[in-house]
Coordinates of N, CA and C in Angstrom, one line a residue:
M129 N 11.7 -25.0 6.0 CA 11.2 -23.7 5.5 C 10.8 -24.0 4.0
A130 N 9.7 -23.4 3.6 CA 9.3 -23.6 2.2 C 10.3 -23.0 1.3
E131 N 10.4 -23.6 0.1 CA 11.4 -23.1 -0.9 C 11.1 -21.7 -1.3
W132 N 9.8 -21.3 -1.6 CA 9.5 -20.0 -2.0 C 9.7 -18.9 -1.0
I133 N 9.6 -19.3 0.3 CA 10.0 -18.3 1.4 C 11.5 -18.1 1.4
R134 N 12.2 -19.1 1.3 CA 13.7 -19.0 1.2 C 14.1 -18.2 0.0
S135 N 13.5 -18.4 -1.1 CA 13.8 -17.7 -2.3 C 13.4 -16.2 -2.2
A136 N 12.3 -15.9 -1.6 CA 11.8 -14.5 -1.3 C 12.8 -13.8 -0.4
Q137 N 13.3 -14.5 0.6 CA 14.2 -13.9 1.6 C 15.5 -13.6 0.9
T138 N 16.0 -14.5 0.0 CA 17.2 -14.3 -0.7 C 17.1 -13.1 -1.6
L139 N 16.0 -13.0 -2.4 CA 15.9 -11.9 -3.3 C 15.8 -10.6 -2.5
S140 N 15.1 -10.6 -1.4 CA 15.1 -9.4 -0.6 C 16.5 -8.9 -0.2
L141 N 17.3 -9.9 0.2 CA 18.7 -9.6 0.6 C 19.5 -9.1 -0.7
V142 N 19.3 -9.7 -1.8 CA 19.9 -9.3 -3.0 C 19.6 -7.9 -3.3
H143 N 18.4 -7.5 -3.2 CA 18.0 -6.1 -3.5 C 18.6 -5.2 -2.5
Y144 N 18.6 -5.5 -1.3 CA 19.2 -4.7 -0.2 C 20.7 -4.5 -0.5
Y145 N 21.4 -5.6 -0.7 CA 22.9 -5.6 -1.0 C 23.2 -4.8 -2.3
A146 N 22.4 -5.0 -3.3 CA 22.6 -4.2 -4.6 C 22.4 -2.7 -4.3
R147 N 21.4 -2.4 -3.6 CA 21.2 -0.9 -3.3 C 22.3 -0.3 -2.5
E148 N 22.9 -1.1 -1.6 CA 23.9 -0.6 -0.7 C 25.3 -0.8 -1.3
G149 N 25.4 -1.5 -2.4 CA 26.7 -1.7 -3.0 C 27.6 -2.9 -2.4
Y150 N 26.9 -3.8 -1.7 CA 27.6 -5.0 -1.2 C 27.6 -6.1 -2.1
Y151 N 28.3 -6.0 -3.2 CA 28.3 -6.9 -4.3 C 28.9 -8.3 -3.9
H152 N 29.9 -8.3 -3.1 CA 30.5 -9.6 -2.7 C 29.4 -10.4 -1.9
Q153 N 28.6 -9.7 -1.1 CA 27.6 -10.4 -0.4 C 26.6 -11.1 -1.3
I154 N 26.3 -10.4 -2.4 CA 25.3 -11.0 -3.4 C 25.9 -12.3 -4.0
R155 N 27.2 -12.2 -4.3 CA 27.8 -13.4 -4.8 C 27.8 -14.6 -3.8
K156 N 27.9 -14.2 -2.5 CA 27.9 -15.3 -1.5 C 26.6 -15.9 -1.3
I157 N 25.5 -15.1 -1.4 CA 24.2 -15.7 -1.2 C 23.5 -16.3 -2.5
C158 N 24.0 -15.9 -3.6 CA 23.4 -16.4 -4.9 C 24.1 -17.7 -5.3
K159 N 24.1 -18.7 -4.4 CA 24.6 -20.0 -4.8 C 23.5 -20.8 -5.4
G160 N 23.7 -21.5 -6.4 CA 22.6 -22.3 -7.0 C 22.5 -21.9 -8.5
N161 N 21.7 -22.7 -9.2 CA 21.6 -22.5 -10.6 C 20.2 -22.0 -11.1
S162 N 19.4 -21.5 -10.2 CA 18.1 -20.9 -10.7 C 18.5 -19.7 -11.5
T163 N 17.7 -19.4 -12.5 CA 17.9 -18.3 -13.5 C 18.1 -17.0 -12.7
E164 N 17.3 -16.7 -11.8 CA 17.3 -15.5 -11.1 C 18.6 -15.3 -10.3
L165 N 19.0 -16.4 -9.6 CA 20.3 -16.4 -8.8 C 21.5 -16.2 -9.7
V166 N 21.5 -16.9 -10.8 CA 22.6 -16.7 -11.8 C 22.7 -15.3 -12.3
F167 N 21.5 -14.7 -12.6 CA 21.4 -13.3 -13.1 C 22.0 -12.4 -12.1
W168 N 21.6 -12.5 -10.8 CA 22.1 -11.5 -9.8 C 23.6 -11.8 -9.5
R169 N 24.0 -13.0 -9.6 CA 25.4 -13.3 -9.4 C 26.2 -12.6 -10.5
A170 N 25.8 -12.7 -11.8 CA 26.4 -12.0 -12.9 C 26.4 -10.5 -12.7
F171 N 25.4 -10.0 -12.2 CA 25.3 -8.5 -11.9 C 26.4 -8.2 -10.9
A172 N 26.5 -9.0 -9.8 CA 27.5 -8.7 -8.8 C 28.9 -8.8 -9.3
L173 N 29.2 -9.8 -10.1 CA 30.5 -9.9 -10.8 C 30.9 -8.7 -11.6
A174 N 29.9 -8.2 -12.4 CA 30.2 -7.1 -13.2 C 30.4 -5.8 -12.4
Q175 N 29.7 -5.7 -11.3 CA 29.8 -4.5 -10.5 C 31.2 -4.5 -9.7
E176 N 31.7 -5.7 -9.6 CA 33.0 -5.9 -8.9 C 34.2 -5.8 -10.0
G177 N 33.8 -5.6 -11.2 CA 34.8 -5.5 -12.3 C 35.2 -6.7 -13.0
I178 N 34.5 -7.8 -12.7 CA 34.9 -9.1 -13.3 C 33.9 -9.4 -14.4
V179 N 34.0 -8.5 -15.4 CA 33.0 -8.4 -16.5 C 32.9 -9.7 -17.3
S180 N 34.1 -10.3 -17.7 CA 34.1 -11.4 -18.5 C 33.3 -12.6 -17.9
D181 N 33.5 -12.8 -16.6 CA 32.7 -13.8 -15.9 C 31.3 -13.5 -15.8
A182 N 30.9 -12.2 -15.7 CA 29.5 -11.8 -15.7 C 28.9 -12.1 -17.0
I183 N 29.6 -11.9 -18.1 CA 29.1 -12.2 -19.4 C 28.9 -13.7 -19.6
R184 N 29.9 -14.5 -19.1 CA 29.8 -15.9 -19.2 C 28.6 -16.4 -18.4
E185 N 28.3 -15.9 -17.2 CA 27.2 -16.3 -16.4 C 25.9 -16.0 -17.1
C186 N 25.8 -14.8 -17.7 CA 24.5 -14.4 -18.4 C 24.3 -15.2 -19.6
E187 N 25.4 -15.5 -20.3 CA 25.2 -16.4 -21.5 C 24.7 -17.8 -21.2
S188 N 25.0 -18.2 -20.0 CA 24.5 -19.6 -19.6 C 23.0 -19.6 -19.4
I189 N 22.4 -18.4 -19.2 CA 20.9 -18.4 -18.9 C 20.2 -17.7 -20.1
Q190 N 20.9 -17.3 -21.1 CA 20.3 -16.6 -22.2 C 19.3 -17.4 -22.9
G191 N 18.1 -16.8 -23.2 CA 17.1 -17.4 -23.9 C 16.1 -18.2 -23.0
R192 N 16.3 -18.2 -21.7 CA 15.3 -18.9 -20.9 C 14.0 -18.1 -20.8
S193 N 13.0 -18.9 -20.8 CA 11.6 -18.3 -20.8 C 11.4 -17.4 -19.6
G194 N 10.9 -16.2 -19.8 CA 10.6 -15.3 -18.8 C 11.8 -14.4 -18.4
Y195 N 12.9 -14.6 -19.0 CA 14.1 -13.8 -18.6 C 14.9 -13.3 -19.8
K196 N 14.3 -13.5 -21.0 CA 15.0 -13.0 -22.2 C 15.4 -11.6 -22.2
Y197 N 14.4 -10.7 -21.9 CA 14.6 -9.3 -22.0 C 15.6 -8.8 -20.9
P198 N 15.5 -9.2 -19.7 CA 16.5 -8.7 -18.7 C 17.9 -9.2 -18.9
V199 N 18.0 -10.5 -19.4 CA 19.3 -11.1 -19.6 C 20.0 -10.4 -20.8
D200 N 19.2 -10.2 -21.9 CA 19.8 -9.5 -23.0 C 20.2 -8.1 -22.7
A201 N 19.4 -7.4 -21.9 CA 19.7 -6.0 -21.5 C 21.0 -6.0 -20.6
A202 N 21.1 -7.0 -19.7 CA 22.3 -7.0 -18.9 C 23.5 -7.4 -19.7
L203 N 23.4 -8.3 -20.7 CA 24.5 -8.6 -21.5 C 25.0 -7.4 -22.3
M204 N 24.0 -6.6 -22.8 CA 24.4 -5.4 -23.5 C 25.2 -4.4 -22.6
H205 N 24.6 -4.3 -21.4 CA 25.3 -3.4 -20.4 C 26.7 -3.9 -20.1
F206 N 26.8 -5.2 -19.9 CA 28.2 -5.8 -19.6 C 29.1 -5.6 -20.7
H207 N 28.7 -5.9 -22.0 CA 29.6 -5.8 -23.1 C 30.1 -4.3 -23.2
K208 N 29.2 -3.4 -22.9 CA 29.6 -2.0 -23.0 C 30.6 -1.6 -21.9
M209 N 30.6 -2.4 -20.8 CA 31.5 -2.1 -19.7 C 33.0 -2.6 -20.0
C210 N 33.1 -3.5 -21.0 CA 34.4 -4.1 -21.3 C 35.4 -3.0 -21.8
K211 N 36.6 -3.2 -21.6 CA 37.7 -2.3 -22.1 C 37.7 -2.3 -23.6
T212 N 37.6 -3.4 -24.2 CA 37.4 -3.5 -25.7 C 36.1 -4.1 -26.0
E213 N 35.2 -3.2 -26.5 CA 33.8 -3.7 -26.8 C 33.7 -4.6 -27.9
D214 N 32.9 -5.6 -27.8 CA 32.7 -6.6 -28.9 C 31.5 -6.0 -29.7
T215 N 31.9 -5.3 -30.7 CA 30.9 -4.6 -31.5 C 29.9 -5.5 -32.2
E216 N 30.3 -6.7 -32.6 CA 29.5 -7.7 -33.2 C 28.4 -8.2 -32.2
A217 N 28.8 -8.5 -31.0 CA 27.9 -8.9 -30.0 C 26.9 -7.8 -29.6
I218 N 27.4 -6.6 -29.5 CA 26.5 -5.5 -29.2 C 25.5 -5.3 -30.3
A219 N 25.9 -5.3 -31.5 CA 25.0 -5.2 -32.6 C 23.9 -6.3 -32.6
E220 N 24.3 -7.5 -32.4 CA 23.4 -8.6 -32.3 C 22.4 -8.4 -31.1
L221 N 22.9 -8.0 -30.0 CA 22.0 -7.8 -28.8 C 21.1 -6.6 -29.0
E222 N 21.5 -5.6 -29.7 CA 20.6 -4.5 -30.1 C 19.4 -4.9 -30.9
V223 N 19.7 -5.8 -31.9 CA 18.6 -6.3 -32.7 C 17.7 -7.2 -31.8
R224 N 18.2 -8.0 -31.0 CA 17.5 -8.9 -30.2 C 16.6 -8.1 -29.2
L225 N 17.2 -7.0 -28.6 CA 16.5 -6.2 -27.6 C 15.3 -5.5 -28.2
Q226 N 15.4 -5.1 -29.5 CA 14.2 -4.5 -30.2 C 13.0 -5.5 -30.2
G227 N 13.3 -6.7 -30.5 CA 12.2 -7.7 -30.5 C 11.8 -8.1 -29.1
D228 N 12.7 -8.2 -28.2 CA 12.4 -8.5 -26.8 C 11.5 -7.4 -26.2
M229 N 11.8 -6.1 -26.5 CA 11.0 -5.0 -25.9 C 9.5 -5.1 -26.3
N230 N 9.3 -5.6 -27.5 CA 7.9 -5.7 -27.9 C 7.1 -6.8 -27.3
T231 N 7.8 -7.9 -26.9 CA 7.2 -9.1 -26.5 C 7.4 -9.3 -25.0
A232 N 8.1 -8.5 -24.3 CA 8.4 -8.7 -22.9 C 7.2 -8.6 -22.0
S233 N 7.1 -9.5 -21.0 CA 6.0 -9.4 -20.1 C 6.2 -8.4 -19.0
D234 N 5.2 -8.0 -18.3 CA 5.4 -7.0 -17.2 C 6.5 -7.5 -16.2
P235 N 6.5 -8.7 -15.7 CA 7.6 -9.1 -14.8 C 9.0 -9.0 -15.4
E236 N 9.1 -9.3 -16.7 CA 10.4 -9.1 -17.4 C 10.8 -7.7 -17.4
R237 N 9.9 -6.8 -17.7 CA 10.2 -5.4 -17.7 C 10.6 -4.9 -16.3
L238 N 9.8 -5.3 -15.3 CA 10.2 -5.0 -13.9 C 11.6 -5.4 -13.5
F239 N 11.9 -6.6 -13.9 CA 13.2 -7.2 -13.6 C 14.3 -6.4 -14.3
T240 N 14.0 -6.0 -15.5 CA 15.0 -5.1 -16.3 C 15.1 -3.8 -15.7
V241 N 14.0 -3.2 -15.2 CA 14.1 -1.8 -14.6 C 14.9 -1.9 -13.3
L242 N 14.7 -3.0 -12.5 CA 15.4 -3.1 -11.3 C 16.9 -3.2 -11.6
F243 N 17.3 -4.0 -12.6 CA 18.7 -4.1 -13.0 C 19.3 -2.8 -13.3
F244 N 18.6 -2.0 -14.1 CA 19.1 -0.7 -14.5 C 19.2 0.3 -13.3
I245 N 18.2 0.2 -12.4 CA 18.3 1.0 -11.2 C 19.5 0.7 -10.4
F246 N 19.8 -0.6 -10.2 CA 20.9 -1.1 -9.4 C 22.3 -0.8 -10.0
V247 N 22.3 -0.7 -11.4 CA 23.6 -0.3 -12.0 C 23.6 1.3 -12.2
R248 N 22.6 1.9 -11.6 CA 22.5 3.4 -11.6 C 22.4 4.0 -13.0
D249 N 21.7 3.3 -13.9 CA 21.5 3.8 -15.2 C 20.0 4.2 -15.3
L250 N 19.6 5.3 -14.7 CA 18.2 5.7 -14.6 C 17.6 6.0 -15.9
E251 N 18.4 6.5 -16.9 CA 17.8 6.8 -18.2 C 17.3 5.5 -18.8
Q252 N 18.0 4.4 -18.8 CA 17.6 3.1 -19.3 C 16.4 2.6 -18.5
A253 N 16.4 2.8 -17.2 CA 15.3 2.3 -16.3 C 14.0 3.0 -16.7
R254 N 14.1 4.3 -17.0 CA 12.9 5.1 -17.4 C 12.4 4.6 -18.8
R255 N 13.3 4.3 -19.6 CA 13.0 3.9 -21.0 C 12.2 2.5 -21.0
N256 N 12.5 1.7 -20.0 CA 11.9 0.4 -20.0 C 10.6 0.4 -19.2

């Protein structure tokens, strides 16, 4: 099977599982090191309450071309989920997000909106 077909099928499953709240299933199918799989694995970890691991996963893909805006937005969301917020990291991410918002491509914006829809933050989804 072609790699892009396998990837499309995986992402379709990720979107279905995210919508339905089957976060452990997302972790099971997002094996691999592609940026998109790591991002969705981090999302699933955070939704399961394993926020420190989610942050660590996102930091491993931070700054990759085509993913800066969604990764920074996710990191901001994850840091705000922590019991003790890292105010320094949040301040740094806020500054970075201002720049990212102006330069983000349409696919990056779509990726970010999907993330916010799946974490049920519709206000942020509308804003992006």
